[in-house]
PDB file of C-alpha atoms in Angstrom:
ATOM      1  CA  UNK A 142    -104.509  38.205 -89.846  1.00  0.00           C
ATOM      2  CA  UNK A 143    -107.672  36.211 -87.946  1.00  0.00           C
ATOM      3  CA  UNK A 144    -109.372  39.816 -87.139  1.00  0.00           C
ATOM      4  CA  UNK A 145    -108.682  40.698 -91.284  1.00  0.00           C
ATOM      5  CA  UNK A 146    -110.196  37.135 -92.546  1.00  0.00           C
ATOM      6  CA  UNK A 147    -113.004  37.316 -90.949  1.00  0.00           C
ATOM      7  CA  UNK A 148    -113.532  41.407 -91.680  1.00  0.00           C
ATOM      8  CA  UNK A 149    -113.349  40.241 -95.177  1.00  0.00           C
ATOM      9  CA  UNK A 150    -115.550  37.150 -95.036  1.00  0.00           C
ATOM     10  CA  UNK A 151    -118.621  39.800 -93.736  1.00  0.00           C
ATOM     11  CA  UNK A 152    -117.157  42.348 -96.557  1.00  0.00           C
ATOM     12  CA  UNK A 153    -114.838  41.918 -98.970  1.00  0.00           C
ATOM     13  CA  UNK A 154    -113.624  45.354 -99.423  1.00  0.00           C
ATOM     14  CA  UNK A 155    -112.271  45.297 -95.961  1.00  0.00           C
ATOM     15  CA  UNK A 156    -109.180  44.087 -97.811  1.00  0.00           C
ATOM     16  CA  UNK A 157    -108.430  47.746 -99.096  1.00  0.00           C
ATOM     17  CA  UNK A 158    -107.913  48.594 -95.249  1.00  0.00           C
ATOM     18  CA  UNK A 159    -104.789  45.291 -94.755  1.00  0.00           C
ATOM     19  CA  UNK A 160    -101.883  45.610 -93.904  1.00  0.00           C
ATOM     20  CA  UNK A 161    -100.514  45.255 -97.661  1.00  0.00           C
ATOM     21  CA  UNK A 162     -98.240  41.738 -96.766  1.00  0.00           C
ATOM     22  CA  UNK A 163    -102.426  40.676 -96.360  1.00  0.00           C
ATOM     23  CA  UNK A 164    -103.171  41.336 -99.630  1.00  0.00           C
ATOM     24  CA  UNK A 165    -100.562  39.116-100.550  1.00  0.00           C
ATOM     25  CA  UNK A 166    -102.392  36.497 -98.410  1.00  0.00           C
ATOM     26  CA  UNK A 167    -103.901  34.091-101.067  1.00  0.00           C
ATOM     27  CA  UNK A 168    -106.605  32.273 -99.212  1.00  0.00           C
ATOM     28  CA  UNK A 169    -107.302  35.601 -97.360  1.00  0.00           C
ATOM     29  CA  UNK A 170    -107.736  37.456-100.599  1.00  0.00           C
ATOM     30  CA  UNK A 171    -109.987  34.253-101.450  1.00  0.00           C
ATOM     31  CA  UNK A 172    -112.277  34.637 -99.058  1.00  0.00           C
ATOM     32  CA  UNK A 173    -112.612  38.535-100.020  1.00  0.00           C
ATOM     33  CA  UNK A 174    -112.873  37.771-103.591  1.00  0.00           C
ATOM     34  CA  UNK A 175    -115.726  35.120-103.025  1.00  0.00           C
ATOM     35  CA  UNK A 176    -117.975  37.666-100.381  1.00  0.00           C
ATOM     36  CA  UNK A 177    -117.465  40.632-103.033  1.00  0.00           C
ATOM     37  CA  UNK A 178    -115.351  40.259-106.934  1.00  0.00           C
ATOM     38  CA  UNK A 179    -114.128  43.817-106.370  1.00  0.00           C
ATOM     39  CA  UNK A 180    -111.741  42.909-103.775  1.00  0.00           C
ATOM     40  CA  UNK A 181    -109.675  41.960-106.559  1.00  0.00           C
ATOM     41  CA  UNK A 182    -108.939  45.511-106.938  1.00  0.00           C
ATOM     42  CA  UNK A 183    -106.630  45.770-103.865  1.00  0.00           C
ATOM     43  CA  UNK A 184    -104.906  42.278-104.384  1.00  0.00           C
ATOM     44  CA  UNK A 185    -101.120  42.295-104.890  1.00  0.00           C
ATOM     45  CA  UNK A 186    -100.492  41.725-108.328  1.00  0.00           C
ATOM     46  CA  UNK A 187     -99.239  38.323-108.021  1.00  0.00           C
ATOM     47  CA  UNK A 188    -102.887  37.389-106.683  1.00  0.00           C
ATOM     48  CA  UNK A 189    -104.266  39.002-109.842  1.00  0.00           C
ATOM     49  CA  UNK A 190    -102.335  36.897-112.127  1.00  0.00           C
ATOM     50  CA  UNK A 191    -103.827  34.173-110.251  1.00  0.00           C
ATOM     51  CA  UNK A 192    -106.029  32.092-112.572  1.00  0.00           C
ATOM     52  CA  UNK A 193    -108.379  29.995-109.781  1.00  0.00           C
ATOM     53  CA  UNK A 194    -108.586  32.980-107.574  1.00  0.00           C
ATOM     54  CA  UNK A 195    -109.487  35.692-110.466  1.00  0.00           C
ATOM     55  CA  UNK A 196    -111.889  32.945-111.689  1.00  0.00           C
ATOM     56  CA  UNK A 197    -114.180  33.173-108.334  1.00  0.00           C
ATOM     57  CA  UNK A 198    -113.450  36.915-108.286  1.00  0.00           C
ATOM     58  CA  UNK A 199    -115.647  37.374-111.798  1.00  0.00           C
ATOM     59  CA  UNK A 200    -118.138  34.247-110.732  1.00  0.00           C
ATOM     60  CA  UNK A 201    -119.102  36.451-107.865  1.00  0.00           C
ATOM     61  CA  UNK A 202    -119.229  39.571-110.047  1.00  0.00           C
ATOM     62  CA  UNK A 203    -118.117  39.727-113.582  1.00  0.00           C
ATOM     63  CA  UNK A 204    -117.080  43.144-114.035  1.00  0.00           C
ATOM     64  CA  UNK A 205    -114.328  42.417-111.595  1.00  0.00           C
ATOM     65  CA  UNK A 206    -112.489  41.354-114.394  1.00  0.00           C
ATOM     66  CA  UNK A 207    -111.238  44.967-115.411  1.00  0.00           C
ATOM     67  CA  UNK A 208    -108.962  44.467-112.620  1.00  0.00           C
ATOM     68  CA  UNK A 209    -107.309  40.817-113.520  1.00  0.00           C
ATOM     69  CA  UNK A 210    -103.815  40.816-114.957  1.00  0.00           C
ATOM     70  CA  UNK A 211    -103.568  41.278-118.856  1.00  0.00           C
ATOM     71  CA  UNK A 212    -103.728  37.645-119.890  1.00  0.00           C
ATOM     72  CA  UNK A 213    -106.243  36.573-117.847  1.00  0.00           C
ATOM     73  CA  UNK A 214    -108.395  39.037-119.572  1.00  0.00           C
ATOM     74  CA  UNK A 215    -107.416  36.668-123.079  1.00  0.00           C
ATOM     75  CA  UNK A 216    -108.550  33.602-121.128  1.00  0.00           C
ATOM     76  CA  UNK A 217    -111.535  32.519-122.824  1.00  0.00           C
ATOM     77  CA  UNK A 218    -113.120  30.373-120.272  1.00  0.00           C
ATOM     78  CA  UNK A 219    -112.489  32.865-117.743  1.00  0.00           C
ATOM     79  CA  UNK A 220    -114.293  35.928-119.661  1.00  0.00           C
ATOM     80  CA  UNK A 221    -116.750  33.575-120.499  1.00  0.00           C
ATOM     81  CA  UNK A 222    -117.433  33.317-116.664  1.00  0.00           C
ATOM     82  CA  UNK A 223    -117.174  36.566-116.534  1.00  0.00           C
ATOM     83  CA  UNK A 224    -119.756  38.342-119.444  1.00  0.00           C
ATOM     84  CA  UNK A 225    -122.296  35.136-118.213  1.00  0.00           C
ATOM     85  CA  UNK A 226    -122.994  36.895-114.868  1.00  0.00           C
ATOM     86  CA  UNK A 227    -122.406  40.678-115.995  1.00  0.00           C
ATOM     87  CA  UNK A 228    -122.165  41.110-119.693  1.00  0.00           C
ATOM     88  CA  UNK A 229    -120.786  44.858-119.365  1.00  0.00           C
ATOM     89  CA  UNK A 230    -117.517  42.488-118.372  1.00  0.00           C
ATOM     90  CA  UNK A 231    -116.996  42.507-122.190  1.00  0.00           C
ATOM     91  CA  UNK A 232    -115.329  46.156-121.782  1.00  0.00           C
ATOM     92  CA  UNK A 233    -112.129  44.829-120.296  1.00  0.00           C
ATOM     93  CA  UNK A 234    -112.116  41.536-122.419  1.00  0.00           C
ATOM     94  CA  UNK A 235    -108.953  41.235-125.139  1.00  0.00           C
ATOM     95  CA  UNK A 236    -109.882  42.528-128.204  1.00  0.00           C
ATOM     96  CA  UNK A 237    -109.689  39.636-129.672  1.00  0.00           C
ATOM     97  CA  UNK A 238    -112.302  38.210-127.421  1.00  0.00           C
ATOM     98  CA  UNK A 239    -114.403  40.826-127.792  1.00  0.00           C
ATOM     99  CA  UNK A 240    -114.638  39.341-131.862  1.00  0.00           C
ATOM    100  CA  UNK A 241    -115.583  36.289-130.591  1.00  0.00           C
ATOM    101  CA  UNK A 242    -119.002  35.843-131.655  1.00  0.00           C
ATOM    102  CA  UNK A 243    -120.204  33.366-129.379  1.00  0.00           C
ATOM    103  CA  UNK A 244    -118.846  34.994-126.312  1.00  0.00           C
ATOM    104  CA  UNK A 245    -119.802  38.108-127.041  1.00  0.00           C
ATOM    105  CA  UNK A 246    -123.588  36.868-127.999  1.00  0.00           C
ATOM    106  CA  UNK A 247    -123.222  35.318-124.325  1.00  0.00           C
ATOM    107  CA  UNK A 248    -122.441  38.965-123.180  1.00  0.00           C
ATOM    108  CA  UNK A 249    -125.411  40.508-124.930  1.00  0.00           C
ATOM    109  CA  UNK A 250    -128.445  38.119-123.289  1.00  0.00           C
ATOM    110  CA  UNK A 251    -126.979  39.111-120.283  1.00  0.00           C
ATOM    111  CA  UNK A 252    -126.563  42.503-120.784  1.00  0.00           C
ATOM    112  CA  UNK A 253    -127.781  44.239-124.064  1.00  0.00           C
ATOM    113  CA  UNK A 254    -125.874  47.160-123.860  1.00  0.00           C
ATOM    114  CA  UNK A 255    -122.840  45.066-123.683  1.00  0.00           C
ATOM    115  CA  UNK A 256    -122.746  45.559-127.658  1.00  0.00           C
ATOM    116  CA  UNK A 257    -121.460  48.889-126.925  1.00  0.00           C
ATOM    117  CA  UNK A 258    -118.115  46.898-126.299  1.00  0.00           C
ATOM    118  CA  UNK A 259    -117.913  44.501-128.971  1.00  0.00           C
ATOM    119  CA  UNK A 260    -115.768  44.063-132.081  1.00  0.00           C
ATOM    120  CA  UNK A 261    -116.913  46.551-134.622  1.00  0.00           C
ATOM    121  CA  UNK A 262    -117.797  43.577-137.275  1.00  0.00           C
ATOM    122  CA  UNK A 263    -120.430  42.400-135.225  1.00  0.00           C
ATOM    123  CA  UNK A 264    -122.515  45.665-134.545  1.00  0.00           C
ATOM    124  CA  UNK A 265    -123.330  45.018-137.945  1.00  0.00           C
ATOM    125  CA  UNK A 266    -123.795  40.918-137.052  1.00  0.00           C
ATOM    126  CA  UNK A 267    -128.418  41.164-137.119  1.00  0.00           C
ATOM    127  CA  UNK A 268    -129.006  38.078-135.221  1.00  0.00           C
ATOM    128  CA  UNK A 269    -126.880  39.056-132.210  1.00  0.00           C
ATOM    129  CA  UNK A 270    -127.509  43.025-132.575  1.00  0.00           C
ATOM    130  CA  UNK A 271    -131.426  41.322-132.075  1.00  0.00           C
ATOM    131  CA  UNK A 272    -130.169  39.314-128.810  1.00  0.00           C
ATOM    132  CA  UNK A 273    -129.025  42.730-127.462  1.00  0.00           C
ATOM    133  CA  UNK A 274    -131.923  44.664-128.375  1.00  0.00           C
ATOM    134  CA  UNK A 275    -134.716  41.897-127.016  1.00  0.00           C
ATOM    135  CA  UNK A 276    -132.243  42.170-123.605  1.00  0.00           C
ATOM    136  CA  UNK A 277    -132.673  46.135-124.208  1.00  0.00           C
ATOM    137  CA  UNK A 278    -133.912  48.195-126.747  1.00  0.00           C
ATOM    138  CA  UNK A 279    -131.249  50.932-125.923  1.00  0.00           C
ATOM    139  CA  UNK A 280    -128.421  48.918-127.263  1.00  0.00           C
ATOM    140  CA  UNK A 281    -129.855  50.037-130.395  1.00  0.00           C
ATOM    141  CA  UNK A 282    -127.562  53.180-130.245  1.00  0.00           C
ATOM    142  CA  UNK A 283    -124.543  50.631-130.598  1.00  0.00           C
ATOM    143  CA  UNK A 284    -125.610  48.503-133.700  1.00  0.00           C
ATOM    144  CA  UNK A 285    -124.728  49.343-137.327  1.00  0.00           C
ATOM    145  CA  UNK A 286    -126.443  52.145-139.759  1.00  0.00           C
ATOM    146  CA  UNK A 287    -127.673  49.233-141.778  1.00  0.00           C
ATOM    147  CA  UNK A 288    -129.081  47.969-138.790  1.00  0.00           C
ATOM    148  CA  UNK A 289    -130.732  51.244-137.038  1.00  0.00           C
ATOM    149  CA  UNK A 290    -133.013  51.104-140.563  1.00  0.00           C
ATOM    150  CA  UNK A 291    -133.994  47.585-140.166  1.00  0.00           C
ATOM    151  CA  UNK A 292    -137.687  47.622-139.062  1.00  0.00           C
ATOM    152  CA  UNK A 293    -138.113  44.367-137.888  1.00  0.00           C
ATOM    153  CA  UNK A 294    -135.257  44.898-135.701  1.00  0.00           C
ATOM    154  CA  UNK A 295    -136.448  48.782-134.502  1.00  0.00           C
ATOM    155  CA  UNK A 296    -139.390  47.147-133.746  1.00  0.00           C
ATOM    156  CA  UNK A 297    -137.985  44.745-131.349  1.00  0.00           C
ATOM    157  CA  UNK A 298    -135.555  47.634-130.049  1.00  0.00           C
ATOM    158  CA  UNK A 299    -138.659  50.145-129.069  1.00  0.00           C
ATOM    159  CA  UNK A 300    -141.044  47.065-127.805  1.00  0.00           C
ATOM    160  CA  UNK A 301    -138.685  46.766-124.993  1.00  0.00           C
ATOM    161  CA  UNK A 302    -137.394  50.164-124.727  1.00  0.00           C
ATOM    162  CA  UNK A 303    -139.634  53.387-126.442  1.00  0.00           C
ATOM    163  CA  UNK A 304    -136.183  55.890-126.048  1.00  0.00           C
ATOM    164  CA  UNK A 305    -134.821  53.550-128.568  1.00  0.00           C
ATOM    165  CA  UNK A 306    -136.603  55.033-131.504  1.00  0.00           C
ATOM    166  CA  UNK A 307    -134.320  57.940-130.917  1.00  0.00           C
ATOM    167  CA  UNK A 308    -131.460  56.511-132.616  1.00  0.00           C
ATOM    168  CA  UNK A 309    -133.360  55.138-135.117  1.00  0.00           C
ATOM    169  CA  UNK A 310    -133.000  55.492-139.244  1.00  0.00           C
ATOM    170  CA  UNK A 311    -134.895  58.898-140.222  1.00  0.00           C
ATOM    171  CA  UNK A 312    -138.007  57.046-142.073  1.00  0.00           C
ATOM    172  CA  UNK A 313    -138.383  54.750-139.099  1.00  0.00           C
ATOM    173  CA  UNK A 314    -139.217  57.606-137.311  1.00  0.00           C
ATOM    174  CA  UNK A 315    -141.925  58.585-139.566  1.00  0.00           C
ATOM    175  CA  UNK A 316    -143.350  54.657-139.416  1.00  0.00           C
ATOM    176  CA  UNK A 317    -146.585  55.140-137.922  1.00  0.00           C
ATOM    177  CA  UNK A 318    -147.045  51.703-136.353  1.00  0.00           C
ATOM    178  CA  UNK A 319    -143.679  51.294-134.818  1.00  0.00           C
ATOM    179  CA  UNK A 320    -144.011  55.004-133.274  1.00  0.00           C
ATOM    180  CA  UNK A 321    -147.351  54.105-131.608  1.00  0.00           C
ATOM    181  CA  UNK A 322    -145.569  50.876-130.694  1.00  0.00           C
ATOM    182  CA  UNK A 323    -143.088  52.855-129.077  1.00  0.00           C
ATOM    183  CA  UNK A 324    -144.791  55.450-127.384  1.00  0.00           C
ATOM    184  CA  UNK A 325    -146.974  52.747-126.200  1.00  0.00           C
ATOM    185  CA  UNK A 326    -143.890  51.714-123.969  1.00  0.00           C
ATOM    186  CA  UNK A 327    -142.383  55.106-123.118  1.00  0.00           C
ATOM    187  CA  UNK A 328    -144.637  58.254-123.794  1.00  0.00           C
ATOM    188  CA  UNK A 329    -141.847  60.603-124.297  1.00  0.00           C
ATOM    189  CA  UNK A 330    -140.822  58.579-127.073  1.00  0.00           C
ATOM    190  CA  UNK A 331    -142.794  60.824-129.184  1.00  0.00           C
ATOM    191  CA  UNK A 332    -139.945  63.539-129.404  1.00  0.00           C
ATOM    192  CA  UNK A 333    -138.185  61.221-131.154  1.00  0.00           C
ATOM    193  CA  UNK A 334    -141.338  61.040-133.958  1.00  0.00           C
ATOM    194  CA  UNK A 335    -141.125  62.408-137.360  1.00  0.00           C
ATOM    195  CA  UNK A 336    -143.334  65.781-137.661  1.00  0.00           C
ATOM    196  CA  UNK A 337    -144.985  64.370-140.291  1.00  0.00           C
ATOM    197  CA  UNK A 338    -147.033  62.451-137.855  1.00  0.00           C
ATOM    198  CA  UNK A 339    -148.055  65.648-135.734  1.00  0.00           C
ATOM    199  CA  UNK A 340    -151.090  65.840-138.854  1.00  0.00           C
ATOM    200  CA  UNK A 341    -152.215  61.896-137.861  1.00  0.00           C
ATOM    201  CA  UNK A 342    -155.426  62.657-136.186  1.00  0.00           C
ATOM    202  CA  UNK A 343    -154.819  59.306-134.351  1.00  0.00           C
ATOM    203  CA  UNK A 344    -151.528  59.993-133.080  1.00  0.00           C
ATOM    204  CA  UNK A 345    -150.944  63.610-131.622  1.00  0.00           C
ATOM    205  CA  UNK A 346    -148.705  64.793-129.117  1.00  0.00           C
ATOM    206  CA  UNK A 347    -151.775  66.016-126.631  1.00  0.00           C
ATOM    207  CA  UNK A 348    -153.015  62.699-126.742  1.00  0.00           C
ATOM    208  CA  UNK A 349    -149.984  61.070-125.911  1.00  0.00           C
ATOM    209  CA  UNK A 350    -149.389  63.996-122.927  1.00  0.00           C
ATOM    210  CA  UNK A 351    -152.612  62.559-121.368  1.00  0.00           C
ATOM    211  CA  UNK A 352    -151.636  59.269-121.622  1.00  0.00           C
ATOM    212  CA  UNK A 353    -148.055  57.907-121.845  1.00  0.00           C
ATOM    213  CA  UNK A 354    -149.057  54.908-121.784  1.00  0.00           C
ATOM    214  CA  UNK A 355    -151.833  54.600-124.614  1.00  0.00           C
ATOM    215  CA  UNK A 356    -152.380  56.289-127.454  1.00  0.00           C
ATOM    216  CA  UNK A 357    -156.149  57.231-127.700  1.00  0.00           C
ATOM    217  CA  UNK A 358    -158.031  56.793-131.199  1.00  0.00           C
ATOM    218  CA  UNK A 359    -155.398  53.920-132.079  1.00  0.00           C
ATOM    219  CA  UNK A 360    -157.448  51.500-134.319  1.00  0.00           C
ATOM    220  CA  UNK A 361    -155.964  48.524-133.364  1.00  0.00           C
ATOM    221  CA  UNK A 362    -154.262  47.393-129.895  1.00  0.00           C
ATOM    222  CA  UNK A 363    -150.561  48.357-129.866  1.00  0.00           C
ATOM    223  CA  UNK A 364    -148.895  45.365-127.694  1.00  0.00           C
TER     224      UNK A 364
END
């Protein structure tokens, strides 16, 4: 037991290679859960049912909640822990918890592509589809229709991430300033442009080949 505990105080995996009456062992499976979340994986189901010891497992690393028992993942306070220090925890939430709008805006502004996880309803929700998308454009590809043709919100989506005006509303793609804004950010963003703009004498795809970073001729500053 003394040679495992301290094995699993340097790394906490070491408790997949215990005797299994040691992963039975709550305070050794404490110590593993604290030095790595994971460990949780290889704790005797008992353990994993174990509210104060699944709460440090997810404090040290969220997504280690995919491996807590079933009602811990209903636990509010506990996911909340949880999506706060990796919001792709949302995935093995409840699914009632992953309608909870508060917790899963938590989720988002740690994660933005945590929205691929949440409650339909709020894919559709445009102040915390924006959260996502200011944490990264690409969780774009998870919001609404209505919300993949909002402009405002594109624009936000392709400041941070260019790829995102790939999963944008058709016309959006034909929006001159938000494709300059978005090949700005990520030259091969221009794929995802309408061919309408190929006849732009300001915005063609040799210029953007040169330069994926600028867009030459621009008349005013893309930022």
């Amino acid at each position: 037991r003394e040679w495992v505990l301290e094995a699993v105080r340097q790394k906490g995996n070491a408790l997949s290679f215990a005797a299994e009456p040691l992963k039975a062992d709550r305070e050794l499976v404490l110590e593993a859960v604290r030095q790595d979340g994971n460990a949780l994986r290889v704790a005797a189901d008992l353990l994993r049912a174990d509210r104060e010891l699944v709460l440090e497992a997810v404090r040290q690393n969220g997504e280690a909640l995919r491996f807590a028992a079933e009602p811990l993942k209903a636990d509010r306070e506990l996911v909340l822990e949880a999506v706060q220090q990796n919001g792709d925890a949302l995935r093995a939430a409840s699914d009632l918890l992953r309608a909870d709008r508060e917790l899963v805006l938590e989720a988002v502004r740690q994660t933005g592509k945590a929205l691929l996880f949440a409650a339909e309803p709020l894919k559709a929700d445009r102040e915390l589809v924006l959260e996502a998308v200011r944490q990264d454009g690409d969780a774009l590809r998870a919001a609404a229709d209505l919300l993949r043709a909002d402009r405002e919100l594109v624009l936000e989506a392709v400041r941070q991430n260019g790829e995102a005006l790939s999963v944008a509303a058709e016309p959006l793609k034909a929006d001159r300033e938000l494709v300059l804004h978005a090949v700005r950010q990520n030259g091969q963003a221009w794929e995802y442009a309408a061919q309408s703009l190929d006849a732009d004498p300001l915005l063609t795809r040799s210029s953007v080949a040169a330069n994926p970073f600028a867009v030459h001729g621009a008349k005013s500053p893309v930022c």
